GROMACS .gro file of N, CA and C in nm:
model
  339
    1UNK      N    1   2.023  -1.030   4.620
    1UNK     CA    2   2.029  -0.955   4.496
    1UNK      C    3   1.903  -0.982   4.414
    2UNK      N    4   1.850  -0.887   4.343
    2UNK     CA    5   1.723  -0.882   4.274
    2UNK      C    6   1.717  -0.914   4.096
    3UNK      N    7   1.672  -0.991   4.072
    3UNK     CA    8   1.735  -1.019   3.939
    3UNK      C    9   1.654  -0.863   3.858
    4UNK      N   10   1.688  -0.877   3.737
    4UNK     CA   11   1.669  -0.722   3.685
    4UNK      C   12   1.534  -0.736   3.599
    5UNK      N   13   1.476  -0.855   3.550
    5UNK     CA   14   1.370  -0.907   3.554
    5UNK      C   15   1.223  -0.885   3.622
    6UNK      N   16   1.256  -0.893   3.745
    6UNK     CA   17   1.204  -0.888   3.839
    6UNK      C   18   1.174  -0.729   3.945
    7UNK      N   19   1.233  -0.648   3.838
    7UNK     CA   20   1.199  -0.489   3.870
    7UNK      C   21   1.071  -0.451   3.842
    8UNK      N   22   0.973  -0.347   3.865
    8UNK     CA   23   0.875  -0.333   3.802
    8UNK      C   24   0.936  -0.174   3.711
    9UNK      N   25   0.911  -0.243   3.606
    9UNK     CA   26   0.945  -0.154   3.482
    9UNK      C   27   0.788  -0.142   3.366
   10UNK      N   28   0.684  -0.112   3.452
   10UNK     CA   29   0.569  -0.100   3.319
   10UNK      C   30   0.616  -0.055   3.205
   11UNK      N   31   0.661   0.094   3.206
   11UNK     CA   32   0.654   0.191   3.124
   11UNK      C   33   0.746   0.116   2.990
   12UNK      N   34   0.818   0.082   3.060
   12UNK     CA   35   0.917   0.037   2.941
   12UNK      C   36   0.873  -0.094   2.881
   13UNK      N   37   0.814  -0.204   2.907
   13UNK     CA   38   0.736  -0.262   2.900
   13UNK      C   39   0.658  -0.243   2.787
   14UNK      N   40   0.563  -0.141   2.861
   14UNK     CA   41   0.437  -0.083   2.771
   14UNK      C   42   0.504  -0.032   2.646
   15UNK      N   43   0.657   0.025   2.645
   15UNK     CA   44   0.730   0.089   2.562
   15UNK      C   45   0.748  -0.014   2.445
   16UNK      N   46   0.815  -0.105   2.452
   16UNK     CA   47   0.889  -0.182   2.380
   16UNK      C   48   0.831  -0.347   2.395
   17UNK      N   49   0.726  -0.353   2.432
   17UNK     CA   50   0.660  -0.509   2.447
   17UNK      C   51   0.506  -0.473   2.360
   18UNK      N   52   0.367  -0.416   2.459
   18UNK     CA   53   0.285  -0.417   2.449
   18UNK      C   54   0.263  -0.324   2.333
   19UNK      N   55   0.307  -0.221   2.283
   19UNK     CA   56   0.282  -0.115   2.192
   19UNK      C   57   0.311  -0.146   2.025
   20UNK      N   58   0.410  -0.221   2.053
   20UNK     CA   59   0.476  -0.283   1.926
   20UNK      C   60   0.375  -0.378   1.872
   21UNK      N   61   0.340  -0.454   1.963
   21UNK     CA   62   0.311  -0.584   1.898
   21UNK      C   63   0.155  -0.530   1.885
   22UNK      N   64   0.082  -0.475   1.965
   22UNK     CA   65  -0.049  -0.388   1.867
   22UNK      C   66  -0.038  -0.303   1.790
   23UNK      N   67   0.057  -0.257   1.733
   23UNK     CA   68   0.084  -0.144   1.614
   23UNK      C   69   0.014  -0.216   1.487
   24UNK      N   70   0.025  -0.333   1.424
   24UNK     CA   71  -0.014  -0.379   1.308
   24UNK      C   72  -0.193  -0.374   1.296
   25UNK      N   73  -0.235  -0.417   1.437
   25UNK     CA   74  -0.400  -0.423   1.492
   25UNK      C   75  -0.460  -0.291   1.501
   26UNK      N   76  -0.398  -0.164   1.563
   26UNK     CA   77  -0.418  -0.072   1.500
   26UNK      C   78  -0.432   0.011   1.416
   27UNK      N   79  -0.298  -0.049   1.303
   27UNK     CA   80  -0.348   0.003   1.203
   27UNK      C   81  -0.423  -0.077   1.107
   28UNK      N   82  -0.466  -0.195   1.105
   28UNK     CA   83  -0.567  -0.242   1.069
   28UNK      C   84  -0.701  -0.202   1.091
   29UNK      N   85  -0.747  -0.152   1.216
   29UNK     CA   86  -0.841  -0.112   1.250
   29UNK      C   87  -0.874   0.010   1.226
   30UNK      N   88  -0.766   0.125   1.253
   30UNK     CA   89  -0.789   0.266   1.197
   30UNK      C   90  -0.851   0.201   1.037
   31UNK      N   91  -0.768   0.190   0.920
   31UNK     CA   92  -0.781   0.158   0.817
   31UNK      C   93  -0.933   0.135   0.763
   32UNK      N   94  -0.974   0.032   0.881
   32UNK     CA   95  -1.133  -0.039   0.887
   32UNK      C   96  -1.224   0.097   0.904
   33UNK      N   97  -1.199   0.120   1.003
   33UNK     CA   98  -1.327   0.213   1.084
   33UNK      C   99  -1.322   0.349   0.953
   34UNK      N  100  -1.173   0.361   0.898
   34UNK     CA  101  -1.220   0.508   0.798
   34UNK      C  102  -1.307   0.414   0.680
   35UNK      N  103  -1.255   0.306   0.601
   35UNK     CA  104  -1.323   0.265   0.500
   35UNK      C  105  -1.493   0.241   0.541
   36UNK      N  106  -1.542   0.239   0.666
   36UNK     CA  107  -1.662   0.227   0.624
   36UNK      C  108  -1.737   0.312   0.737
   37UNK      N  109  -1.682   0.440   0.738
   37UNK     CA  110  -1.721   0.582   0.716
   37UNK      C  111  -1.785   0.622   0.643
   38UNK      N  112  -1.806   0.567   0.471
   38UNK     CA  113  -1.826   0.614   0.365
   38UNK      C  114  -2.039   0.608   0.348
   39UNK      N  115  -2.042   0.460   0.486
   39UNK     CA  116  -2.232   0.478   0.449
   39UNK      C  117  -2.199   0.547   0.578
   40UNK      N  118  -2.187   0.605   0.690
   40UNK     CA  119  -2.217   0.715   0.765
   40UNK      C  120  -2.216   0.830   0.638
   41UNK      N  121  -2.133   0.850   0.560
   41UNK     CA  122  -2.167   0.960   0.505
   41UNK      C  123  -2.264   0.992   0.384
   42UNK      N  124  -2.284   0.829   0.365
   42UNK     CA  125  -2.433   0.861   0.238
   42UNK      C  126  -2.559   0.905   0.313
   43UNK      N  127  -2.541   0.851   0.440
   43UNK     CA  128  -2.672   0.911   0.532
   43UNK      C  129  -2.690   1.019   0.600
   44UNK      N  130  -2.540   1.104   0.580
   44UNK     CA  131  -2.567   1.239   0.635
   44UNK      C  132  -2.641   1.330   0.552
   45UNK      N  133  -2.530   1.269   0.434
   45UNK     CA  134  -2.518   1.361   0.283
   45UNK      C  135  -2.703   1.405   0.201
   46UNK      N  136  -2.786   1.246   0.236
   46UNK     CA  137  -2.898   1.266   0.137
   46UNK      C  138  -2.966   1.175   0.235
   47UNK      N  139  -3.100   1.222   0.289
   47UNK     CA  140  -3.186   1.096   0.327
   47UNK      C  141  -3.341   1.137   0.260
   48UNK      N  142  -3.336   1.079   0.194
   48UNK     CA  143  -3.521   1.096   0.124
   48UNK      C  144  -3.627   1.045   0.234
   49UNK      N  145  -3.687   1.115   0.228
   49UNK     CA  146  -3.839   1.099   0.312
   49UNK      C  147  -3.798   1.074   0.425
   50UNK      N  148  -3.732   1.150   0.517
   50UNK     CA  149  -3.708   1.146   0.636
   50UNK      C  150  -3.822   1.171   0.745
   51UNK      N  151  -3.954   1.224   0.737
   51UNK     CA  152  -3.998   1.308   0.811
   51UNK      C  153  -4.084   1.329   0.705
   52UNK      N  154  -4.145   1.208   0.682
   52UNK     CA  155  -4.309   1.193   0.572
   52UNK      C  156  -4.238   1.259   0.436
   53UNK      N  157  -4.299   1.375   0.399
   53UNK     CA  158  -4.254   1.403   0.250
   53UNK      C  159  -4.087   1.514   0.233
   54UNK      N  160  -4.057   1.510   0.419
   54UNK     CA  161  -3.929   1.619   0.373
   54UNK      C  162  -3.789   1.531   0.343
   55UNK      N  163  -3.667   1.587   0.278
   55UNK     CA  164  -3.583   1.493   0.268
   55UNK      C  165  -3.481   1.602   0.318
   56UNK      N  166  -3.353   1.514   0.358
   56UNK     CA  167  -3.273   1.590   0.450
   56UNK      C  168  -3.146   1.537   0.320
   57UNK      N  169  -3.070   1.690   0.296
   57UNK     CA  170  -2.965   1.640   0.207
   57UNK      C  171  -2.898   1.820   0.202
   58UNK      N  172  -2.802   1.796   0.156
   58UNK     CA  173  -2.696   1.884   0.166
   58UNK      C  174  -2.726   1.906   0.040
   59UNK      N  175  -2.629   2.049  -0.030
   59UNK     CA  176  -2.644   2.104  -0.113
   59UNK      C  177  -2.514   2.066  -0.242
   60UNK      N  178  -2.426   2.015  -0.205
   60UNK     CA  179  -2.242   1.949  -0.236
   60UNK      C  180  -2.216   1.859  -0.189
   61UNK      N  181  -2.215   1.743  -0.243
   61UNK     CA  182  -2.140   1.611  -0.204
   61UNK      C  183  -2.156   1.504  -0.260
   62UNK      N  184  -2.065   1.415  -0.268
   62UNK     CA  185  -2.058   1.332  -0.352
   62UNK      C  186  -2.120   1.215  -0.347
   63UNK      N  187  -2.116   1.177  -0.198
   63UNK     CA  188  -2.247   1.015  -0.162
   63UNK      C  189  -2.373   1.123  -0.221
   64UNK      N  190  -2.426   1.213  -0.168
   64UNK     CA  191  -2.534   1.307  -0.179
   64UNK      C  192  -2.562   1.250  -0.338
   65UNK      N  193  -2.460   1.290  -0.438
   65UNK     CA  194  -2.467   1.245  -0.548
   65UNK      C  195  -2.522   1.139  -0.636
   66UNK      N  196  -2.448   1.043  -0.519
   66UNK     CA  197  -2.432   0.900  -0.527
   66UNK      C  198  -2.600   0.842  -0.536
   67UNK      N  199  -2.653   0.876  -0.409
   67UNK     CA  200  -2.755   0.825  -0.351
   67UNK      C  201  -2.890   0.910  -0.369
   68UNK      N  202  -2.833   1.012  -0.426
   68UNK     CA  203  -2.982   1.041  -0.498
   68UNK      C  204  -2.995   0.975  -0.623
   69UNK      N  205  -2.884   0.969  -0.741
   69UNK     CA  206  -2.917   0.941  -0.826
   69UNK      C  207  -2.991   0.725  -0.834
   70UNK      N  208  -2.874   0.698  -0.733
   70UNK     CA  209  -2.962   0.546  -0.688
   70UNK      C  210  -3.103   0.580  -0.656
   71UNK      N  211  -3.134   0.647  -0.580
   71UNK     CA  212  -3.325   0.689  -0.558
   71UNK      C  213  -3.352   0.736  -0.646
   72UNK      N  214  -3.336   0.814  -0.754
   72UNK     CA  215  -3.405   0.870  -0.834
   72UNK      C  216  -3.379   0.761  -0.955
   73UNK      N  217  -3.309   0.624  -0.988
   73UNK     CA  218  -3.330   0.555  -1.072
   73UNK      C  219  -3.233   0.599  -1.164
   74UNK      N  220  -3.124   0.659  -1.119
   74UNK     CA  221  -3.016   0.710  -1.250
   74UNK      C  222  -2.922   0.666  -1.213
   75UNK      N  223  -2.922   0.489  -1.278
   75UNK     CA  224  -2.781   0.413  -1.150
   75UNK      C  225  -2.642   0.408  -1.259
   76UNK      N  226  -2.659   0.468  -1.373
   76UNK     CA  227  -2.521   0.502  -1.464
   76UNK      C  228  -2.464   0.648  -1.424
   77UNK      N  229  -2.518   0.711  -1.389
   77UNK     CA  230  -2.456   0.829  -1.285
   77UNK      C  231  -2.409   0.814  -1.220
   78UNK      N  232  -2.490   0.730  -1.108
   78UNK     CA  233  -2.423   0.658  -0.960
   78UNK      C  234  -2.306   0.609  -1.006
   79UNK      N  235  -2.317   0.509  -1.043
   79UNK     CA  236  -2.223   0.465  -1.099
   79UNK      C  237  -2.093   0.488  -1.120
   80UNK      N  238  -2.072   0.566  -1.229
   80UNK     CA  239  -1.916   0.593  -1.282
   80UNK      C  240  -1.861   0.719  -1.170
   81UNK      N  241  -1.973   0.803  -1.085
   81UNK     CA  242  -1.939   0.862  -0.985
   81UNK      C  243  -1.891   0.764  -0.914
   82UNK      N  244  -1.955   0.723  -0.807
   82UNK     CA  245  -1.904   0.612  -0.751
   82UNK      C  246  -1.753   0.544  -0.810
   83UNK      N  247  -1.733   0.470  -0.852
   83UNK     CA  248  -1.624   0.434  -0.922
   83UNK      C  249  -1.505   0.486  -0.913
   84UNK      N  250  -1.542   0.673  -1.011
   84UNK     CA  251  -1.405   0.735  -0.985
   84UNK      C  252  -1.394   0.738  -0.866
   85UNK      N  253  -1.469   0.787  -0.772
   85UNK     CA  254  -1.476   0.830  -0.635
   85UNK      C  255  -1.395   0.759  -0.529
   86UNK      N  256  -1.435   0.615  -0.505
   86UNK     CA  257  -1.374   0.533  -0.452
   86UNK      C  258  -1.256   0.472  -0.538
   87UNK      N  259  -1.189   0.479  -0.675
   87UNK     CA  260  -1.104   0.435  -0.704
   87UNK      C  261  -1.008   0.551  -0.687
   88UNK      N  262  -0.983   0.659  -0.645
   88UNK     CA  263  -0.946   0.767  -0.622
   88UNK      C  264  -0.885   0.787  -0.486
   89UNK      N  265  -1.003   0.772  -0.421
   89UNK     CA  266  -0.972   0.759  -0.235
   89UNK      C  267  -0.946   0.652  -0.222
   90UNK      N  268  -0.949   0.559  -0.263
   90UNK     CA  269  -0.881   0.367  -0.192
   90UNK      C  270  -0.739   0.389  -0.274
   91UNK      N  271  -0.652   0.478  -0.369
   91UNK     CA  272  -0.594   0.460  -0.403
   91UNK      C  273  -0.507   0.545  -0.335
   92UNK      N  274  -0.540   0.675  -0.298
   92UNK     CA  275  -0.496   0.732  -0.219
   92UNK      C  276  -0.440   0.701  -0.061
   93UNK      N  277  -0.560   0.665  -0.007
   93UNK     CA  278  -0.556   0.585   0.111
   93UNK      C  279  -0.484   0.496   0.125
   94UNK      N  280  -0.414   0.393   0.041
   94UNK     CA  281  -0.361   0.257   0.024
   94UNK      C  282  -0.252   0.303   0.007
   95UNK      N  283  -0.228   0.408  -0.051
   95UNK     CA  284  -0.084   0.449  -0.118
   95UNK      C  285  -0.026   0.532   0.019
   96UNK      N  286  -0.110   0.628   0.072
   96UNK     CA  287  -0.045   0.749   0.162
   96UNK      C  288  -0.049   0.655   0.307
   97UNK      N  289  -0.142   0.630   0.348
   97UNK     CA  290  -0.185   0.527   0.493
   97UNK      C  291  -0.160   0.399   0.538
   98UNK      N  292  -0.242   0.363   0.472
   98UNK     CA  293  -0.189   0.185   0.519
   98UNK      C  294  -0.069   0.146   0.481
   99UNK      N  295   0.000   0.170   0.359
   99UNK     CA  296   0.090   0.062   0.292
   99UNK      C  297   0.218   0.127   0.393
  100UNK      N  298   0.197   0.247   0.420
  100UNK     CA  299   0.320   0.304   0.477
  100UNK      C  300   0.323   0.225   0.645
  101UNK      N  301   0.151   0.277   0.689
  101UNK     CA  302   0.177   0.235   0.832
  101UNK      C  303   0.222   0.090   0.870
  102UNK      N  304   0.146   0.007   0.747
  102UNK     CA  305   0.198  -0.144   0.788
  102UNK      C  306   0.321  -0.193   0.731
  103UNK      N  307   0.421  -0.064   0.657
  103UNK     CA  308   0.532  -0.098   0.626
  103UNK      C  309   0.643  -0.105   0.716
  104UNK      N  310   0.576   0.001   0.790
  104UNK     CA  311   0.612   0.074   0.936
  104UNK      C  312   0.662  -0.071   1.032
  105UNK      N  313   0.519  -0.091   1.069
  105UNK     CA  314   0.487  -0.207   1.169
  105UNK      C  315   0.551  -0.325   1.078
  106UNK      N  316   0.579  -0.386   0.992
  106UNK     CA  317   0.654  -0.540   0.991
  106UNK      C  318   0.723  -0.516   0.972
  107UNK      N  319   0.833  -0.366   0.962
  107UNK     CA  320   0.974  -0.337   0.987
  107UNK      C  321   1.038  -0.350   1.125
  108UNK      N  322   0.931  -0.256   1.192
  108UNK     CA  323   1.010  -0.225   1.356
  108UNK      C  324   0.983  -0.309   1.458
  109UNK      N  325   0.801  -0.312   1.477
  109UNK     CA  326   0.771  -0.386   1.560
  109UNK      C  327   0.656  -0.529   1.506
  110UNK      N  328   0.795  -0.613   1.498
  110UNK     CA  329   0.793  -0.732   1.476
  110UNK      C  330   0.841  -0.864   1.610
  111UNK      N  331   0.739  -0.924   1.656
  111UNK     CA  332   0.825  -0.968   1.756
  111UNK      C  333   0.845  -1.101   1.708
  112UNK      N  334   1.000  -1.109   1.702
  112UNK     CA  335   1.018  -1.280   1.704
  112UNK      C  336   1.019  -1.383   1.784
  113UNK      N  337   1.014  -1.496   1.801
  113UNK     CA  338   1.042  -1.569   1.899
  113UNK      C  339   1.205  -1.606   1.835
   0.00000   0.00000   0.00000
């Protein structure tokens, strides 16, 4: 007789062992990789002197905003932009994303010994 242990059961496994217990690491990491998204997007948004005297920048946006007015020396603009900006989206983010997903994860998949 085969103990039941000793079946090969990945799936379920992968189901209820391995998936659980990286749920919290994932969403830690999603969390990570969007928060610092934000200098990928000051460098899409505005780059001064890219290409000797041309500068590459969009016409709407808010790093765009951000980071010209830091180059152009208008850092109380930057500034309180900045500010609302990220006190807005981290509040959002914290409130709609993480707090839920990791409320998620140390509810369900929690493994005890």
């Amino acid at each position: 007789m085969v103990m039941r242990d000793h079946e090969p059961k990945v799936f379920t496994d992968l189901r209820t062992i391995i998936l659980p217990t990286k749920f919290q690491y994932l969403t830690t990491g999603l969390s990570s990789t969007i928060n610092s998204s934000w200098g990928g997007l000051a460098v899409a948004e505005y780059w001064p002197r890219i290409n000797g005297s041309l500068t590459l920048q969009v016409h709407v946006g808010m790093m765009k905003l951000i980071t010209s007015n830091v180059a152009n020396g208008h850092t109380v603009i930057a500034a309180r932009a900045s500010s609302l900006l990220f006190a807005i989206v981290a509040t959002i983010f914290g409130i709609i994303l993480t707090k839920n997903l990791m409320d998620l994860a140390s509810k369900r998949y929690v493994v005890e010994e």
